[in-house]
Coordinates of N, CA, C and O in Angstrom, one line a residue:
X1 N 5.9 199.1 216.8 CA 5.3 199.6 215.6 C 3.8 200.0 215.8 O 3.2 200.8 215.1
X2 N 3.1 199.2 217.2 CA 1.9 199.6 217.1 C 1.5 200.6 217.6 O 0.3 201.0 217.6
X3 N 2.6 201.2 218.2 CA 2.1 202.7 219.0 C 2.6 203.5 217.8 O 1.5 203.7 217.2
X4 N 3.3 204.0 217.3 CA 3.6 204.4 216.4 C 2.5 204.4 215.3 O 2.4 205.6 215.0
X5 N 1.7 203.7 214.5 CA 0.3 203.2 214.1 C -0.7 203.8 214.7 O -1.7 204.3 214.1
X6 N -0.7 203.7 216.1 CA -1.7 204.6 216.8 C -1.2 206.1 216.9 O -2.1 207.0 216.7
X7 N 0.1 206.6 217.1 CA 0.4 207.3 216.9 C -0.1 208.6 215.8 O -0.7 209.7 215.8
X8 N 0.3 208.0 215.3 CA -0.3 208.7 213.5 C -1.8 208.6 213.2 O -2.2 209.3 212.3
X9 N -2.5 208.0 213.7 CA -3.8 207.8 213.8 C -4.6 208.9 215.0 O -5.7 209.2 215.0
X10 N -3.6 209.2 216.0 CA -4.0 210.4 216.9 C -3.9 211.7 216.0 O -4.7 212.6 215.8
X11 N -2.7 211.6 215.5 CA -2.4 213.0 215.3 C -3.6 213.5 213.8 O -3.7 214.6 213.3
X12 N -4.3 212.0 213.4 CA -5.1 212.0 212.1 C -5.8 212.8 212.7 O -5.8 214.0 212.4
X13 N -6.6 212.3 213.8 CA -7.9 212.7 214.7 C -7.6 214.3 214.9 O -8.4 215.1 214.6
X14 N -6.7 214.4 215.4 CA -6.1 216.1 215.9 C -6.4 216.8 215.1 O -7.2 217.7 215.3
X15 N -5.9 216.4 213.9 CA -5.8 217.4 212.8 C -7.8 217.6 212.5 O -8.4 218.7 212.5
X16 N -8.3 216.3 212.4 CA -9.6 216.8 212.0 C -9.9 218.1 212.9 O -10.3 219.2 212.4
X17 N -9.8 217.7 214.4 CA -10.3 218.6 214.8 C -9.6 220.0 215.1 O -10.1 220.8 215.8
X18 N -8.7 220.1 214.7 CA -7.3 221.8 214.8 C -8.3 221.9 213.5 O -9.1 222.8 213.8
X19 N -8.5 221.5 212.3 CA -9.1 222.2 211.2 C -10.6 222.8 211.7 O -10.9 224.0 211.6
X20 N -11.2 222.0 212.0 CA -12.6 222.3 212.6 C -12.7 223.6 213.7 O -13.8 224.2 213.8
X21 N -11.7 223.8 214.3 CA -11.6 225.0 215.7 C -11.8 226.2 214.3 O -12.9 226.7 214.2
X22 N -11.1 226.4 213.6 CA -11.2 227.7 212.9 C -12.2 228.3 212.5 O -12.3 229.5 212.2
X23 N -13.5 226.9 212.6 CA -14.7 227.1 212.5 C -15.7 228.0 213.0 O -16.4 228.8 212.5
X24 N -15.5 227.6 214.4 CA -16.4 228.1 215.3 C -16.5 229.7 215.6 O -17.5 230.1 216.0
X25 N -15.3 230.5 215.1 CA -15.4 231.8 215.4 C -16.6 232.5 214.6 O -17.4 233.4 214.9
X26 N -16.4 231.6 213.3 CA -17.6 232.1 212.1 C -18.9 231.4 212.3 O -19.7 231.6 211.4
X27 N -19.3 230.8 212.9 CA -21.0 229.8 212.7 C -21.3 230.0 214.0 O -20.7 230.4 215.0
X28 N -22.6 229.5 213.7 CA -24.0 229.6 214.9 C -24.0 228.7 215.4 O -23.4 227.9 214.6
X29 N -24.5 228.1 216.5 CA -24.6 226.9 217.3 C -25.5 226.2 215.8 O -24.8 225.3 215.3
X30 N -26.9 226.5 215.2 CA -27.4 225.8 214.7 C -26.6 225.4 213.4 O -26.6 224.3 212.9
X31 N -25.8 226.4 213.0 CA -25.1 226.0 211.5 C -24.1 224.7 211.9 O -24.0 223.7 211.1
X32 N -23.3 224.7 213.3 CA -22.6 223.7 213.5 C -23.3 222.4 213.5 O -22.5 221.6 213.0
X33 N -24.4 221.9 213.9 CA -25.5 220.7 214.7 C -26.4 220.9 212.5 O -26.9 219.9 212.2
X34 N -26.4 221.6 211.9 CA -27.1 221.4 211.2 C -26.1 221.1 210.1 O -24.9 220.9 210.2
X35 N -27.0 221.0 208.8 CA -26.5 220.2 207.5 C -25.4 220.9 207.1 O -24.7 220.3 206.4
X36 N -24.8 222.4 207.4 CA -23.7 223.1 206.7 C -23.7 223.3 205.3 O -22.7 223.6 204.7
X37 N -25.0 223.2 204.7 CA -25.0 223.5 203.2 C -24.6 224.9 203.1 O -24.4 225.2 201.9
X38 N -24.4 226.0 203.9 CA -23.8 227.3 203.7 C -22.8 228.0 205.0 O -23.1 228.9 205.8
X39 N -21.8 227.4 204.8 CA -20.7 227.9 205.3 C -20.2 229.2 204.8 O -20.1 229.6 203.6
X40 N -19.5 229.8 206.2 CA -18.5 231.0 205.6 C -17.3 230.8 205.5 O -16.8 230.0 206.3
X41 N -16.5 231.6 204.2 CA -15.0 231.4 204.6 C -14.3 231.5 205.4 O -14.1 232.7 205.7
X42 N -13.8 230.6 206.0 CA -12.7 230.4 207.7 C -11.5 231.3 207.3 O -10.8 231.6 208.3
X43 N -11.1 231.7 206.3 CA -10.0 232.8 206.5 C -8.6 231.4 205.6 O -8.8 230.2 205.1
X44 N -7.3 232.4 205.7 CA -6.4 231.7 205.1 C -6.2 230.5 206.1 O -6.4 229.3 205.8
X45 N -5.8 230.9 207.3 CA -5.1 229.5 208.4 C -6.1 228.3 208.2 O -5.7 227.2 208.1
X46 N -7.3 228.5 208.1 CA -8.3 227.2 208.2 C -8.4 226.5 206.5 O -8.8 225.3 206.3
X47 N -8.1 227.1 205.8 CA -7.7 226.6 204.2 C -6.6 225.6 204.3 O -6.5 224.5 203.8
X48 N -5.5 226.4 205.3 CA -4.3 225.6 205.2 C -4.0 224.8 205.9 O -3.1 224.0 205.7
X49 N -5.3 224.8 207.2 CA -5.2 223.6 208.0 C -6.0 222.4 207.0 O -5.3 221.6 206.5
X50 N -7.1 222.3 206.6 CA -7.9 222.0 205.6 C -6.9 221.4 204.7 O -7.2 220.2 204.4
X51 N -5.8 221.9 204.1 CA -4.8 221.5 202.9 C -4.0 220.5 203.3 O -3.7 219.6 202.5
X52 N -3.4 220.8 204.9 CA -2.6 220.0 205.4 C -3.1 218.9 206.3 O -2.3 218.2 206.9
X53 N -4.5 218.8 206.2 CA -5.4 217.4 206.6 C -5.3 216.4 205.3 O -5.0 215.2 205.2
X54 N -5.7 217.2 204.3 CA -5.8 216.5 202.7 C -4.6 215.7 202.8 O -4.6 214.5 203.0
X55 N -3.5 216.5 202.6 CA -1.9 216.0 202.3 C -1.6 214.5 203.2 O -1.2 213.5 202.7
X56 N -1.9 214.9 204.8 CA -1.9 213.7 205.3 C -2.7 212.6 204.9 O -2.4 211.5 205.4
X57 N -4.0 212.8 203.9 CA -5.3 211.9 203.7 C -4.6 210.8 202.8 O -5.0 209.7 202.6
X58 N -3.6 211.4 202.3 CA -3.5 211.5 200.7 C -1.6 210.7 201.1 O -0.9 210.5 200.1
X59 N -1.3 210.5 202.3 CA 0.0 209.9 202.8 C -0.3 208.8 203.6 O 0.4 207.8 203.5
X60 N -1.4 209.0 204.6 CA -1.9 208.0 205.4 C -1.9 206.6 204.9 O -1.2 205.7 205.5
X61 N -2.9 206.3 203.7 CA -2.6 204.7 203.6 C -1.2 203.9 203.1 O -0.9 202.7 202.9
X62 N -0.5 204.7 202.9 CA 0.6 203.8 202.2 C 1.4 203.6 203.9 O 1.8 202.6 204.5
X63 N 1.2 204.9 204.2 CA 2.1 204.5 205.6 C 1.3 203.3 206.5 O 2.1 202.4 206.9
X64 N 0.3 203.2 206.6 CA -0.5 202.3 207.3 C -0.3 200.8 206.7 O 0.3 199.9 207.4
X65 N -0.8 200.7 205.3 CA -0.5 199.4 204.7 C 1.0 199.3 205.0 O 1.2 198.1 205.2
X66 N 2.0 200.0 205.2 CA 3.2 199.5 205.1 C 3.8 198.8 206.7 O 4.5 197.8 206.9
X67 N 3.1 199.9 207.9 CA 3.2 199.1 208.7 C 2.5 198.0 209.5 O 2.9 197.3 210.5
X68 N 1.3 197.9 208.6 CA 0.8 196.3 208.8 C 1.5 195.6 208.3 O 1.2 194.6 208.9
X69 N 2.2 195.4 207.6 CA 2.8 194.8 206.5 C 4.1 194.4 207.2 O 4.6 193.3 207.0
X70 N 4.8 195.5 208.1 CA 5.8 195.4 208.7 C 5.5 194.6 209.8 O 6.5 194.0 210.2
X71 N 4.4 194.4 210.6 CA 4.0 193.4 211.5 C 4.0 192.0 211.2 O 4.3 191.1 212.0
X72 N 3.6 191.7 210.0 CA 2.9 190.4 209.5 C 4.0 189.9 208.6 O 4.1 188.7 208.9
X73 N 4.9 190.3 207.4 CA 5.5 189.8 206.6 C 7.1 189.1 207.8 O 7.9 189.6 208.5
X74 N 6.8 187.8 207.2 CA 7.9 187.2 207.4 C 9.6 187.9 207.3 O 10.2 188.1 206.2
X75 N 10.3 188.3 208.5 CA 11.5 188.5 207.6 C 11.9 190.0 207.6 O 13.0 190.5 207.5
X76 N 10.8 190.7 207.7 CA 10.4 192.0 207.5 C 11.2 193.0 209.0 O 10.8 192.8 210.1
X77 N 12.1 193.7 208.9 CA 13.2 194.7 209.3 C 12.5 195.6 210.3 O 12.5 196.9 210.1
X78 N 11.7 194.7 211.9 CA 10.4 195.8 212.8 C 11.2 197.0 213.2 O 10.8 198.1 213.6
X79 N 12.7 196.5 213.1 CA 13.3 198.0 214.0 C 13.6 199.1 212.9 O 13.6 200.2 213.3
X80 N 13.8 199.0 211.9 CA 13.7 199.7 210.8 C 12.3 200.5 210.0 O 12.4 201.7 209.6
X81 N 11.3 199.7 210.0 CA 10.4 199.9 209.8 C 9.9 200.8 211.2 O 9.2 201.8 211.0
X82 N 10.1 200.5 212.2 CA 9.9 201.3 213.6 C 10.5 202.9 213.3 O 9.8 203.9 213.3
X83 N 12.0 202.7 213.0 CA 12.3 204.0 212.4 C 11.6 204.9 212.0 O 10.9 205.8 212.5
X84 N 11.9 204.4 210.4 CA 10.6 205.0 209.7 C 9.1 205.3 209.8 O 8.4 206.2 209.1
X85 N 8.6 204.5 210.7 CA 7.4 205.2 211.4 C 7.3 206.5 212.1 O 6.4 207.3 211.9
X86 N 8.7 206.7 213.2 CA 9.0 207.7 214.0 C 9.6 208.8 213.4 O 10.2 209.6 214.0
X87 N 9.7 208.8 212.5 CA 10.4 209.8 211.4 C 8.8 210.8 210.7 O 8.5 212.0 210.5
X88 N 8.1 209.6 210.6 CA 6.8 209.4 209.5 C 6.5 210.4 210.7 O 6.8 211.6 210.6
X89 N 5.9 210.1 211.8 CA 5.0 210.6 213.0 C 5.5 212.0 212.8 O 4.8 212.8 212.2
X90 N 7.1 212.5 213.5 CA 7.8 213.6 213.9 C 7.1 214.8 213.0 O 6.5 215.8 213.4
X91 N 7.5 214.3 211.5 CA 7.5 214.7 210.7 C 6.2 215.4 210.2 O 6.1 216.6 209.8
X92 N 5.2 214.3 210.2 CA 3.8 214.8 209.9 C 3.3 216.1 211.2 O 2.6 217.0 211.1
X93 N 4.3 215.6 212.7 CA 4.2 216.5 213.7 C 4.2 218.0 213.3 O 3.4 218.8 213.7
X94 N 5.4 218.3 212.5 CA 6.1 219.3 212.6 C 5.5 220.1 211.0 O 5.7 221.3 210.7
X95 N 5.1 219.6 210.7 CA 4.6 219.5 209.0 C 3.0 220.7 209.3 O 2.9 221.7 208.6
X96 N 2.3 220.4 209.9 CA 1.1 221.0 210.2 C 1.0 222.4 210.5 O 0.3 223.2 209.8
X97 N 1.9 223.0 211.9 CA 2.2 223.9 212.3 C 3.0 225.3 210.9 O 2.8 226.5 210.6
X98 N 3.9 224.1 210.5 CA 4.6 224.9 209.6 C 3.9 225.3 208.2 O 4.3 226.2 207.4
X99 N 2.7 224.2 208.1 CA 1.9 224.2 206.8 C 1.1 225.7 207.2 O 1.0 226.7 206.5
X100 N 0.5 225.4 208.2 CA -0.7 226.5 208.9 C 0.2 227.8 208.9 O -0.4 228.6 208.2
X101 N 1.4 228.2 209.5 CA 2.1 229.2 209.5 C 3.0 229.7 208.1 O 4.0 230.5 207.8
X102 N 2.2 228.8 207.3 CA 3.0 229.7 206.0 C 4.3 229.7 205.8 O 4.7 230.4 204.9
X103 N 5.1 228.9 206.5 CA 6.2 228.7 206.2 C 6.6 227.5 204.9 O 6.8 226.3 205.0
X104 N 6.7 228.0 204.2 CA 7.1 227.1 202.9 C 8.3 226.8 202.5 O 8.1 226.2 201.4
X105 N 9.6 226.8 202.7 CA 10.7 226.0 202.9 C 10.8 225.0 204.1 O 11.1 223.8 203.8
X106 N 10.8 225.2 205.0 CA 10.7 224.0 206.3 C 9.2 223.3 206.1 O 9.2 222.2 206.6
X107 N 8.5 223.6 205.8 CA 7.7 222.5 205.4 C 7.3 221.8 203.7 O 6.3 221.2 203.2
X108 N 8.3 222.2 203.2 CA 8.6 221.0 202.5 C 10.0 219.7 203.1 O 10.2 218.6 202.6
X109 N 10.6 220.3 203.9 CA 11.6 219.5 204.9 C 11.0 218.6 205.6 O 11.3 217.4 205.8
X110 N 9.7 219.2 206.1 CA 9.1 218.2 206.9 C 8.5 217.4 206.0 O 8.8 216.2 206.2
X111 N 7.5 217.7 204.9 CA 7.2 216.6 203.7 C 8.1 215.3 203.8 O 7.8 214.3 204.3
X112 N 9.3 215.8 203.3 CA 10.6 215.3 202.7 C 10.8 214.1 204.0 O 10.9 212.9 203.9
X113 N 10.8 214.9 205.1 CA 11.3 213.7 205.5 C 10.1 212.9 206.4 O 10.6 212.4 207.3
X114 N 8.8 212.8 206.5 CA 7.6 211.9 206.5 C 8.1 211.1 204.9 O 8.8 210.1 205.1
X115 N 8.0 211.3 204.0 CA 8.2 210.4 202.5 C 9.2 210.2 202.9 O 8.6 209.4 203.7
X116 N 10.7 210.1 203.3 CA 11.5 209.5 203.7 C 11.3 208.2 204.8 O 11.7 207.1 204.6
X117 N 10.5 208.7 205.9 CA 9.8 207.8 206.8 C 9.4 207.0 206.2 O 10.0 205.9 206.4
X118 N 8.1 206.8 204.9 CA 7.4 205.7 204.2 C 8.5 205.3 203.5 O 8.4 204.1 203.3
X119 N 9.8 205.7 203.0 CA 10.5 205.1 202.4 C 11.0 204.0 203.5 O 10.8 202.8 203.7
X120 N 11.6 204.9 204.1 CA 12.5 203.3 205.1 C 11.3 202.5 205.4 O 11.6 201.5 204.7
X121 N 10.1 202.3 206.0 CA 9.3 201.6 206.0 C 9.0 200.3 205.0 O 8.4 199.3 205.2
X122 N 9.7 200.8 204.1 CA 9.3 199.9 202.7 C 10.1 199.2 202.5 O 9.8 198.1 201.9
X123 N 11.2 199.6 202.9 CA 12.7 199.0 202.7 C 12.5 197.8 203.6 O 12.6 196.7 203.3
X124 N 12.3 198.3 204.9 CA 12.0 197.2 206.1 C 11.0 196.0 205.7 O 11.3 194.8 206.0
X125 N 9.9 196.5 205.2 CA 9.3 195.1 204.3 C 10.0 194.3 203.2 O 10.1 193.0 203.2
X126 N 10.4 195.0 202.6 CA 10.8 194.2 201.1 C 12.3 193.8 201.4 O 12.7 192.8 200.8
X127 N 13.2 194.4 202.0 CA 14.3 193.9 202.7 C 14.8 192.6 203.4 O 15.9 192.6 203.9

């Protein structure tokens, strides 16, 4: 479970920085190193990398609390919960790409099955 934890926590980091590359084509060395009170618009792809950082912002702690939770609670289902992590990871993997490329039926699949991941996770606790 704990690489899986670290896992999702790389791919957090990635993401900040795949959102941030879209950056650079538009700013000055000083606008980067300075306060950014006036940025230009990065174009659609960097909105949607931006959208699909949020979405993970906004998925992240439940998955987290759940797999601490899955370490520590008595009783608690680690190979299930393990599942569900690797589902959670794949998912958020595949979710980004598809978010950024505009594809909007397969990345609600990938949604679907990251919230499926936090589901089984939950299960593996309270189970």
């Amino acid at each position: 479970m704990t690489t899986w934890i670290l896992a999702v926590l790389l791919l957090y980091l990635a993401q900040i920085y795949f959102s941030a590359l879209f950056l650079l084509p538009y700013v000055t060395f000083s606008q980067i190193v300075g306060g950014r009170d006036a940025m230009p618009d990065r174009g659609k792809f960097a909105r949607r990398a931006d959208r699909a950082l949020a979405n993970l912002k906004e998925n992240l702690p439940f998955f987290l609390v759940l797999g601490v939770l899955s370490l520590i609670v008595p009783g608690a289902n680690i190979e299930q919960a393990t599942l569900g992590a690797s589902l959670f990871f794949f998912a958020r993997l595949a979710y980004v790409p598809l978010y950024v490329s505009g594809i909007p039926f397969l990345r609600s699949i990938a949604y679907t099955a990251g919230l499926a991941g936090t589901v089984i996770m939950g299960l593996a606790v309270v189970g």
